[in-house]
Short mmCIF file of C-alpha atoms and ligand atoms in Angstrom, two decimals:
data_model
loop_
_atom_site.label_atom_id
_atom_site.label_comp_id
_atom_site.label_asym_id
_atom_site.label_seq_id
_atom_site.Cartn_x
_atom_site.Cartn_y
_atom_site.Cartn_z
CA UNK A 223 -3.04 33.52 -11.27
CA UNK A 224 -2.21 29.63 -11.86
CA UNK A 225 0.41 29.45 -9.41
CA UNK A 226 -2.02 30.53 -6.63
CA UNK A 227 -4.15 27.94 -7.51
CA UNK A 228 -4.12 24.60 -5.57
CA UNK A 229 -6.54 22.22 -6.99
CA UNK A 230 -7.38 19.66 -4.38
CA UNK A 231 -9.04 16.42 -4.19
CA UNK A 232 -11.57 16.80 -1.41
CA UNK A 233 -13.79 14.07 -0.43
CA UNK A 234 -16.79 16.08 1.15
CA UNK A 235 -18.33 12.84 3.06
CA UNK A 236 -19.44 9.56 1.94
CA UNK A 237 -20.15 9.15 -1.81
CA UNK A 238 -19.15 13.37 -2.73
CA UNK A 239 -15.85 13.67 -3.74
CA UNK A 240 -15.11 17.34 -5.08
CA UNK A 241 -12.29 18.87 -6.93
CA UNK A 242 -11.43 22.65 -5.73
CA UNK A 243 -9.14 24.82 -4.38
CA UNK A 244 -7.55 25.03 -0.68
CA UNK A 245 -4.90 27.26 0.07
CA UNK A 246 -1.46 26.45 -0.63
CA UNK A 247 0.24 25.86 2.68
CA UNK A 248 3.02 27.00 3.56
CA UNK A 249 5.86 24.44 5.14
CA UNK A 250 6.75 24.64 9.15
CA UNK A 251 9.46 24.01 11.06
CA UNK A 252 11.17 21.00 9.78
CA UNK A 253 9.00 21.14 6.91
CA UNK A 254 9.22 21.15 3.28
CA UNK A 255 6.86 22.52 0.96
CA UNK A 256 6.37 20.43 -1.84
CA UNK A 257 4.68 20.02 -5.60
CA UNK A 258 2.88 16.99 -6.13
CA UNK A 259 3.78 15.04 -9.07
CA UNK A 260 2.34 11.71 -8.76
CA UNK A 261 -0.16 10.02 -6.47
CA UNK A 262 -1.66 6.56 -6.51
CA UNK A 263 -4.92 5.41 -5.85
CA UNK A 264 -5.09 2.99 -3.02
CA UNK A 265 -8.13 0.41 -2.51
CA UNK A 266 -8.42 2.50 0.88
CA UNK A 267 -8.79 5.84 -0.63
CA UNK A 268 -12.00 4.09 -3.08
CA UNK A 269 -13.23 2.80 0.15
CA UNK A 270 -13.84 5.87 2.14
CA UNK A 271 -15.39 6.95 -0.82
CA UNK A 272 -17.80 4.78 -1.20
CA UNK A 273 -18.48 3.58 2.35
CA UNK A 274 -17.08 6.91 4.05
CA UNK A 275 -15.52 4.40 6.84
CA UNK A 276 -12.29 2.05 7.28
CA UNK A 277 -13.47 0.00 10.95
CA UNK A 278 -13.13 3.14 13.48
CA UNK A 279 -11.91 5.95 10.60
CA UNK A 280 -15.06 7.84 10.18
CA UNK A 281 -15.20 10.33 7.82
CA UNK A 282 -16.67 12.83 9.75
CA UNK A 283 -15.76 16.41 7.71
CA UNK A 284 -14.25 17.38 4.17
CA UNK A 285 -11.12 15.46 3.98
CA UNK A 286 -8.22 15.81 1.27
CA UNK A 287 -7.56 12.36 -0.47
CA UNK A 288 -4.01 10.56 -1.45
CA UNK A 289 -0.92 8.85 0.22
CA UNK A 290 0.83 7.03 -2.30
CA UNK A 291 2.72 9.74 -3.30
CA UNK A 292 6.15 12.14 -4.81
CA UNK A 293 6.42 15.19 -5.23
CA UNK A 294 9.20 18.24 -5.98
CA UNK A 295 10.86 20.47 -3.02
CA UNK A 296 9.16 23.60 -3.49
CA UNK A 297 10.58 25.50 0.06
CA UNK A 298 11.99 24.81 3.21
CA UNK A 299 10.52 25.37 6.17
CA UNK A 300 13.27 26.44 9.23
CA UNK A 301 15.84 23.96 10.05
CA UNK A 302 15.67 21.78 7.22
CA UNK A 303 18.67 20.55 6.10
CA UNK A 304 18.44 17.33 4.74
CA UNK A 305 16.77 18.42 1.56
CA UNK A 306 16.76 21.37 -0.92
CA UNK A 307 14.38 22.89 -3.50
CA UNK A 308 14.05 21.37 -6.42
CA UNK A 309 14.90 17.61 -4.81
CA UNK A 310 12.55 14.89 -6.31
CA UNK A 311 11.12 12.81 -3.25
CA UNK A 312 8.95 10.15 -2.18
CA UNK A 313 6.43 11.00 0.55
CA UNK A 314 6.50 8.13 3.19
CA UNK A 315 2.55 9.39 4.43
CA UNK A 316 2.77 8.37 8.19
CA UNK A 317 4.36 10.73 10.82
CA UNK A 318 4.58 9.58 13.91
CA UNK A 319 4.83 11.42 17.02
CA UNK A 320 8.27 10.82 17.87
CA UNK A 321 7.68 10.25 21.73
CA UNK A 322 5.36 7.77 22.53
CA UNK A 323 7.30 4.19 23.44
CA UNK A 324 6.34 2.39 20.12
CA UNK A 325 8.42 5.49 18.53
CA UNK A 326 11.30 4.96 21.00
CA UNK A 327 11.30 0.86 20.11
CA UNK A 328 11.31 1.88 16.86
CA UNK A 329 7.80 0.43 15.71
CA UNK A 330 6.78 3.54 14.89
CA UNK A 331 3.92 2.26 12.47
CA UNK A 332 2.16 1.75 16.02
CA UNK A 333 2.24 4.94 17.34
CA UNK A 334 -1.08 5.74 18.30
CA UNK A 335 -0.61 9.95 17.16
CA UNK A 336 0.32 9.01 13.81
CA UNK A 337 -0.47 11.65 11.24
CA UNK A 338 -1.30 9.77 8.15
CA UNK A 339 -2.21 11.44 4.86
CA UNK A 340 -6.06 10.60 4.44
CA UNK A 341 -6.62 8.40 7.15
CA UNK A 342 -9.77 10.62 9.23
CA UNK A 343 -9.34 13.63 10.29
CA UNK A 344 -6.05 13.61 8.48
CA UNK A 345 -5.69 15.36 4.69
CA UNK A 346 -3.95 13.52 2.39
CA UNK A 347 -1.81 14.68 -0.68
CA UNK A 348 -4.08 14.44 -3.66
CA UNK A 349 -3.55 17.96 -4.65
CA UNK A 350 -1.05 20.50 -6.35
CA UNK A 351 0.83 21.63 -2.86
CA UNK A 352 1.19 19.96 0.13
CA UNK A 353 3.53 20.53 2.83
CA UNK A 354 5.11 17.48 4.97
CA UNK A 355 7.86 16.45 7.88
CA UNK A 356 10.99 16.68 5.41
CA UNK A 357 12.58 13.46 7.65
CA UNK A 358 9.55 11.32 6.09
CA UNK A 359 10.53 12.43 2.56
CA UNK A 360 13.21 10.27 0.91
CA UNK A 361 15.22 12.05 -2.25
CA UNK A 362 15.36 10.24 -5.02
CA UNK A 363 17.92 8.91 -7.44
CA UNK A 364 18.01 10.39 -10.87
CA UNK A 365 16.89 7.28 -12.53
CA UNK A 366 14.39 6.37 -9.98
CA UNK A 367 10.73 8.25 -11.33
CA UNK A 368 8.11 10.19 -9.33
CA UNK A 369 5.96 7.66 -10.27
CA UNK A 370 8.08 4.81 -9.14
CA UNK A 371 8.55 7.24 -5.50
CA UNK A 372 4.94 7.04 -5.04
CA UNK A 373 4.68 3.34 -5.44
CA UNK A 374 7.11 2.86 -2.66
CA UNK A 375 4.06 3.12 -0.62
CA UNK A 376 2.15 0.23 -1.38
CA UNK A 377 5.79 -1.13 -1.61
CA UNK A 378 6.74 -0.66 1.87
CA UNK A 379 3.89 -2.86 2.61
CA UNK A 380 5.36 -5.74 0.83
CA UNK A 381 8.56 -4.78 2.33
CA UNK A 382 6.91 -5.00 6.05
CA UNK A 383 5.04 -8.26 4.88
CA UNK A 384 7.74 -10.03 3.95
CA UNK A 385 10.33 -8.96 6.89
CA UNK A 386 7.24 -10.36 9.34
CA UNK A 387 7.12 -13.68 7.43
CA UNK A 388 10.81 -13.61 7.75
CA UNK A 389 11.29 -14.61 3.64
CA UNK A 390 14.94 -15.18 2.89
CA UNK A 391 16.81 -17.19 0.44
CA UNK A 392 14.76 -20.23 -0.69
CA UNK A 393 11.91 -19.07 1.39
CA UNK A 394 8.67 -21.12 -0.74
CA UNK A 395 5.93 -18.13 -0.52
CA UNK A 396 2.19 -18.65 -0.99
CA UNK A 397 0.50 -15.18 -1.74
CA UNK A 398 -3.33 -15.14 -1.60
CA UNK A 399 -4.72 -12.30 -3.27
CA UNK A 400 -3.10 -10.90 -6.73
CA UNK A 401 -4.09 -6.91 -6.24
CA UNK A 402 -1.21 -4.23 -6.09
CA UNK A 403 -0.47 -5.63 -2.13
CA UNK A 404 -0.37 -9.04 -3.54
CA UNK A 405 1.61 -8.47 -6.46
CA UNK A 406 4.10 -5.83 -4.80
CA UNK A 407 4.29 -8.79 -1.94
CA UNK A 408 5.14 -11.14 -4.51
CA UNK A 409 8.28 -8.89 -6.26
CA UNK A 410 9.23 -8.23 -2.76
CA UNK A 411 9.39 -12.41 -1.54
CA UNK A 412 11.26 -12.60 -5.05
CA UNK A 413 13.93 -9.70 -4.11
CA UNK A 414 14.50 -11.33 -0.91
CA UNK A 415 15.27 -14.89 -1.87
CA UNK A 416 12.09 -16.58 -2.31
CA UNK A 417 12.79 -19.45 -4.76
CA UNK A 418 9.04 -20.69 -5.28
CA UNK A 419 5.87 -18.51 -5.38
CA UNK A 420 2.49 -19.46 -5.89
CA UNK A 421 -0.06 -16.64 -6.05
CA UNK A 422 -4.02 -16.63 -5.52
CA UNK A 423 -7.16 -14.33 -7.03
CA UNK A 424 -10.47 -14.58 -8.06
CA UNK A 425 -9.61 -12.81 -11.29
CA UNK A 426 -7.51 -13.94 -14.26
CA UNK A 427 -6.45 -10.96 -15.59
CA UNK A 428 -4.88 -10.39 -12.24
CA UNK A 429 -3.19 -13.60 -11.94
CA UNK A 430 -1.82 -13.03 -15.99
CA UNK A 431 0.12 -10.22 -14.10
CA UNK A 432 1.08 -12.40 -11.46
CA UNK A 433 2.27 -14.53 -14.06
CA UNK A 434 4.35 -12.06 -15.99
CA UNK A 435 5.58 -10.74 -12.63
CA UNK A 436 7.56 -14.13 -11.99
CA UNK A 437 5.15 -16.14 -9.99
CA UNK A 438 5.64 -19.67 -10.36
CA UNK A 439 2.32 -21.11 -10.24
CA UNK A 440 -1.08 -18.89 -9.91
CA UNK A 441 -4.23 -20.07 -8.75
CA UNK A 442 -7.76 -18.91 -9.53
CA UNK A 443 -10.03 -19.64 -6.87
CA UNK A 444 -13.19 -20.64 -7.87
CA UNK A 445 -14.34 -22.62 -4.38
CA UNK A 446 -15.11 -21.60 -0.99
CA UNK A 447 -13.97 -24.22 0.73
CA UNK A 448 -10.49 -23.35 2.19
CA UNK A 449 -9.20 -27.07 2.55
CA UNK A 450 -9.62 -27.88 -1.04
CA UNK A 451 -8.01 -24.52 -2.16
CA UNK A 452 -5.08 -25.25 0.59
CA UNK A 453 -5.02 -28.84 -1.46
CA UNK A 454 -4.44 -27.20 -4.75
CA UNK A 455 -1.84 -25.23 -3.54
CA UNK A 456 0.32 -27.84 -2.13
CA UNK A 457 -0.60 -30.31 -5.37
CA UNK A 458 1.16 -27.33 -7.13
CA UNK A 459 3.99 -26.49 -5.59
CA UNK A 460 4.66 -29.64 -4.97
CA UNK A 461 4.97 -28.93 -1.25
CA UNK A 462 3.55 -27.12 2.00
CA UNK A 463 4.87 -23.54 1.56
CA UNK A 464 6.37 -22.14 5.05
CA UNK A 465 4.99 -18.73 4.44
CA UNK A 466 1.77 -17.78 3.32
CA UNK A 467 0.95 -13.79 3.07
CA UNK A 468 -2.79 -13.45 2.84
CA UNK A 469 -3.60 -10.12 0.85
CA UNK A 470 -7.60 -9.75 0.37
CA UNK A 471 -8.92 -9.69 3.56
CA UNK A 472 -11.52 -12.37 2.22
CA UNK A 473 -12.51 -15.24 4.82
CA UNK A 474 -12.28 -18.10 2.91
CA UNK A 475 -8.92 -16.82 2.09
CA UNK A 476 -7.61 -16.37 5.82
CA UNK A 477 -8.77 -20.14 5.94
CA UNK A 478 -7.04 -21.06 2.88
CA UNK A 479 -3.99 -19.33 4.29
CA UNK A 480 -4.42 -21.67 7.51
CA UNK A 481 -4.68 -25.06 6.32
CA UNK A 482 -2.06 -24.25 3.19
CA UNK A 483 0.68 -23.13 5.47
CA UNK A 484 3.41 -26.13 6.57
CA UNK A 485 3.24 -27.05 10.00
CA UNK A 486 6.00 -24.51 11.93
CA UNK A 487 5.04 -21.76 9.56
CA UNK A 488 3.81 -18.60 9.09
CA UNK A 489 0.48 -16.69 7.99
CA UNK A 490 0.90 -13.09 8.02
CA UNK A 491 -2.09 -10.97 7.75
CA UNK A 492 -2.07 -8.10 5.22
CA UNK A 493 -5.89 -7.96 4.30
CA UNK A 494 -7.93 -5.86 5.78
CA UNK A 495 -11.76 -7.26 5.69
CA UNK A 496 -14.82 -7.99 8.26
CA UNK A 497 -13.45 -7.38 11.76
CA UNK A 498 -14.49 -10.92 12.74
CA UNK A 499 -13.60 -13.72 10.70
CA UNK A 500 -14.01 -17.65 11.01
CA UNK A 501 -11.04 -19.33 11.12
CA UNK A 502 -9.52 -23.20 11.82
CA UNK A 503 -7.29 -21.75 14.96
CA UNK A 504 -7.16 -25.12 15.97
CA UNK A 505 -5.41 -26.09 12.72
CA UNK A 506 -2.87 -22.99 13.07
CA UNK A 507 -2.11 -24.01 17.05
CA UNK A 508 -2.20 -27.99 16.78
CA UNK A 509 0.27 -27.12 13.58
CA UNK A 510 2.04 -24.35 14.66
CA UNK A 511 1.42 -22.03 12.65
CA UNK A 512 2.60 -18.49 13.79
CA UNK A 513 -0.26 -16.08 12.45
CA UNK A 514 1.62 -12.65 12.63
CA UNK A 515 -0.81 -9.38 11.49
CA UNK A 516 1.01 -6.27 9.79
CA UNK A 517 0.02 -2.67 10.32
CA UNK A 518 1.47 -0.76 7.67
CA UNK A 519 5.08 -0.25 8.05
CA UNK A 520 7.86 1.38 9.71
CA UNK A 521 11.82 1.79 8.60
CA UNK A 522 10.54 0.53 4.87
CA UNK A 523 10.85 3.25 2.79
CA UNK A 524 14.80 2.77 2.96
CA UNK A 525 14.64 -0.81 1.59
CA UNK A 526 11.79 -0.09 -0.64
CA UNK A 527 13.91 2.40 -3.12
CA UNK A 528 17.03 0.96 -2.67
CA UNK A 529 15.26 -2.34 -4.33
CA UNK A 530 13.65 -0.10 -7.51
CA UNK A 531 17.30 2.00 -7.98
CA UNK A 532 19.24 -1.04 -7.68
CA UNK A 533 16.74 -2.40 -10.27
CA UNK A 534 15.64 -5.43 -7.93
CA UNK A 535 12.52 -4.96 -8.27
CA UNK A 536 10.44 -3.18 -10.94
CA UNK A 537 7.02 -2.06 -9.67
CA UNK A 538 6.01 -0.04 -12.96
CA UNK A 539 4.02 -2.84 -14.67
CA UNK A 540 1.74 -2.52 -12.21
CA UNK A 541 0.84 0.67 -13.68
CA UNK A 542 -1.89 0.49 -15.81
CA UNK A 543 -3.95 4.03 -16.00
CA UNK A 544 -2.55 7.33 -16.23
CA UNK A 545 -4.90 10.58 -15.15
CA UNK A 546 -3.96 14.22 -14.79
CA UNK A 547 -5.58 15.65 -11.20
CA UNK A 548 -8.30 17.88 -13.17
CA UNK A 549 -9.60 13.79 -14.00
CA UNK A 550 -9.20 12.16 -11.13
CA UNK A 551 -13.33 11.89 -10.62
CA UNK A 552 -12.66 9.54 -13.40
CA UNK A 553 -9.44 8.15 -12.24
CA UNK A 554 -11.21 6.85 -8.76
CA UNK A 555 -13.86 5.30 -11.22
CA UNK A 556 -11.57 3.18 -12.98
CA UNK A 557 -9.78 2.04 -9.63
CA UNK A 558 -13.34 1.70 -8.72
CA UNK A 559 -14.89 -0.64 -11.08
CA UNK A 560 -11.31 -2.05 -12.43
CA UNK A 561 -12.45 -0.65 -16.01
CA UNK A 562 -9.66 -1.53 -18.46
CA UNK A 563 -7.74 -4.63 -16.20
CA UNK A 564 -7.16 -1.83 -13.63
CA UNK A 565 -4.58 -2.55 -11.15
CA UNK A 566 -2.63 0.78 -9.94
CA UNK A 567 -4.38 4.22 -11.35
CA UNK A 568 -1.35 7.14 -10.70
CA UNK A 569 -3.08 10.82 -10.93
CA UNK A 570 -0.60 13.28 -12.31
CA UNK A 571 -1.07 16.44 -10.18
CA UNK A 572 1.60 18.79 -12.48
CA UNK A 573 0.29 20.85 -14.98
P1 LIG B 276 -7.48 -5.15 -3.95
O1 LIG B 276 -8.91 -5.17 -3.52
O2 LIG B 276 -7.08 -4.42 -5.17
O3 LIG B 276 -6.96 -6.65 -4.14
C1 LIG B 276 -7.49 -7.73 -3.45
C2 LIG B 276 -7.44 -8.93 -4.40
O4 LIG B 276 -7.93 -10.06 -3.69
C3 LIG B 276 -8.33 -8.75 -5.63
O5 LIG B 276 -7.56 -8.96 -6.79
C4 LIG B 276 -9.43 -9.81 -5.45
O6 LIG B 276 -9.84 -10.37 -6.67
C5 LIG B 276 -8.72 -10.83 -4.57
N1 LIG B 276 -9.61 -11.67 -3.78
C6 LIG B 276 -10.76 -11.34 -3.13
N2 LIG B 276 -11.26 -12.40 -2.50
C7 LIG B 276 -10.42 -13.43 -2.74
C8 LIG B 276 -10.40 -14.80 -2.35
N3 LIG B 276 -11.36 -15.33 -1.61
N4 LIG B 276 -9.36 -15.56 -2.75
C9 LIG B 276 -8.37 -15.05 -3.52
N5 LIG B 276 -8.35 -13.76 -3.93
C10 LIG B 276 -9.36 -12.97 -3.54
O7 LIG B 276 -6.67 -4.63 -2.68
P2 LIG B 276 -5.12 -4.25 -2.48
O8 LIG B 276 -4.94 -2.80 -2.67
O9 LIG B 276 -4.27 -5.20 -3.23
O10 LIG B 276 -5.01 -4.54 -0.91
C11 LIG B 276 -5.13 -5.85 -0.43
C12 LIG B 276 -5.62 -5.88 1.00
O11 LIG B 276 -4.59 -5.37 1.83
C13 LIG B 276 -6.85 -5.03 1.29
O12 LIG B 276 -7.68 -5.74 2.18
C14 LIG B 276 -6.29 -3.79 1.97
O13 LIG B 276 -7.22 -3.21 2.84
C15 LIG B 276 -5.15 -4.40 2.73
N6 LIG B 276 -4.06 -3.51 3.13
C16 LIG B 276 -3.59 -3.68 4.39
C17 LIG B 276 -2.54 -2.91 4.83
C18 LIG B 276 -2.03 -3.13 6.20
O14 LIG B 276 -1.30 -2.28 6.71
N7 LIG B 276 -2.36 -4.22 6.86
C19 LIG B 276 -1.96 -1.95 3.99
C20 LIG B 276 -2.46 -1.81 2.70
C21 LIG B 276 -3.52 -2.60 2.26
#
């Protein structure tokens, strides 16, 4: 019987990732039940794929892919009362545990307990029916689509980003790296004020988005060396920008984000690369340049859909493959090898 069925996306280790059924859970307290609609693939979800590891997440048994997701109330589990069935919602992937003092401070994205939808040993949502807390689901407007609620993840990054670099009105922005963080960081800097925006990538279809997106001036770097990239930068904007949000991870780019940044600025940290990187810290302390990391997020998800339904920002275009779940062997290959000018690949998981 279909309805039984609950096709999931299981990554069996490093390298085997399997599509079959689990059993359709059913929601706890404070719980909702929900069915997935739409789930994006994240670079992190290719990674333990491939390399079965982020740093210290092993992936040590079967594990269910997906966090960037929305889905459709399906039941309630007891004492839910914020939400009923048949609510639209975006899934906000990262429950903390509520006690612990990062909780309390309200930096919950630090909590050390966090369950967070395929991170090791946690499943993610890559699948037909998944149950989560109903507090870390936020209903959405009519006019805002499931698709749109599960790219308030990636979002919410941007979101955190830019509150850490503290962009405002006239903030000038550098943004190195042009991949959905990148780009989403860019819309963000641009819904919060930021009146000049230059934008860096390897790869020119990338920064053509970039481009259409509303960055000012974009970049492709096509050097190593971090002092002549920081050089272009300013020759472009005509300036030092105060805030540079470094989005690949990439070495040369952390150094890049260094030297570009005006003296008294800031260089927050979104990439995630080698867990030891050479970097000109005698550049960012003679200068003064605050170098701020970013773990996730935490009270974004509010802020993130109020800036799609109020039509701030528009993250769609960064949509550019569609996949239902039986395909998404083929939909982590295209996210995979960027087939097509892949940027954001959103599995549909209704049938
Ligand atoms: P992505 O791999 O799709 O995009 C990275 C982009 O950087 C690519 O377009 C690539 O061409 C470009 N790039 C690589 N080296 C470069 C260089 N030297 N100079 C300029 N551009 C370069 O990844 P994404 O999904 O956009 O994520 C970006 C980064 O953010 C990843 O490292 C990811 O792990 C990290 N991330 C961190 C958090 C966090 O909480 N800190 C959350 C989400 C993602």
């Amino acid at each position: 019987m279909a309805e039984m069925e609950n096709l999931s996306a299981v990554l069996k280790k490093k390298g085997e990732l399997v599509m079959e059924n689990t059993p359709i859970p059913l929601p706890g307290k404070n719980e909702v039940q929900l069915k997935m609609a739409a789930v994006g693939i994240c670079g992190s979800d290719v990674h333990f794929l491939v390399n079965g590891r982020i740093g210290d997440f092993i992936v040590k048994s079967p594990m269910i892919l997906g966090h960037e997701s929305a889905g459709v109330v399906s039941a309630l589990g007891e004492g839910v009362t914020n939400l009923k069935v048949g609510d639209r919602v975006a899934i906000e992937p990262g429950v903390p545990c509520r006690m612990c003092s990062f909780c309390k401070e309200g930096r919950y994205n630090l909590c050390p307990d966090v369950y967070f939808c395929a991170t090791p040993p946690d499943d993610g949502s890559l699948r037909r029916y998944y149950c989560h807390a109903a507090d870390f689901c936020f209903k959405l407007p009519d006019h805002v689509s499931l698709e749109e609620g599960a790219l308030l993840e990636p979002l919410s990054v941007g979101v955190h980003a830019c509150r850490r670099a503290g962009v405002r009105l006239g903030s000038r922005v550098l943004v190195l790296g042009a991949g959905p963080i990148g780009l989403l960081a860019l819309l963000t800097a641009k819904a919060m004020g930021a009146t000049h925006i230059a934008i860096t990538d390897l790869d020119q279809g990338r920064l053509d988005m970039a481009k259409k997106l509303g960055a000012h001036h974009a970049l492709r770097v096509d050097t190593r060396d971090a002092e002549e990239m920081a050089r272009r930068v300013e020759a472009a904007m005509g300036c030092k920008p105060e805030i540079s949000i470094e989005c690949t991870g990439a070495e040369p780019s952390i150094q890049t984000g260094i030297y570009a940044t005006k003296s008294g600025g800031v260089l927050v940290l979104v990439g995630l690369g080698p867990l030891t990187v050479n970097v000109p810290m005698v550049s960012a302390a003679l200068r003064e340049v605050d170098i701020r990391g970013i773990w996730r997020y935490a009270n974004c998800y509010p802020l993130a859909l109020e800036m799609v339904a109020s039509g701030k920002v528009d993250p769609k275009p960064l949509i550019t493959h569609h996949f239902p779940l039986e395909k998404t062997l083929e939909a982590f290959e295209t996210s995979r090898t960027g087939a097509g000018g892949a940027i954001k690949v959103m599995i549909h998981c209704d049938q």
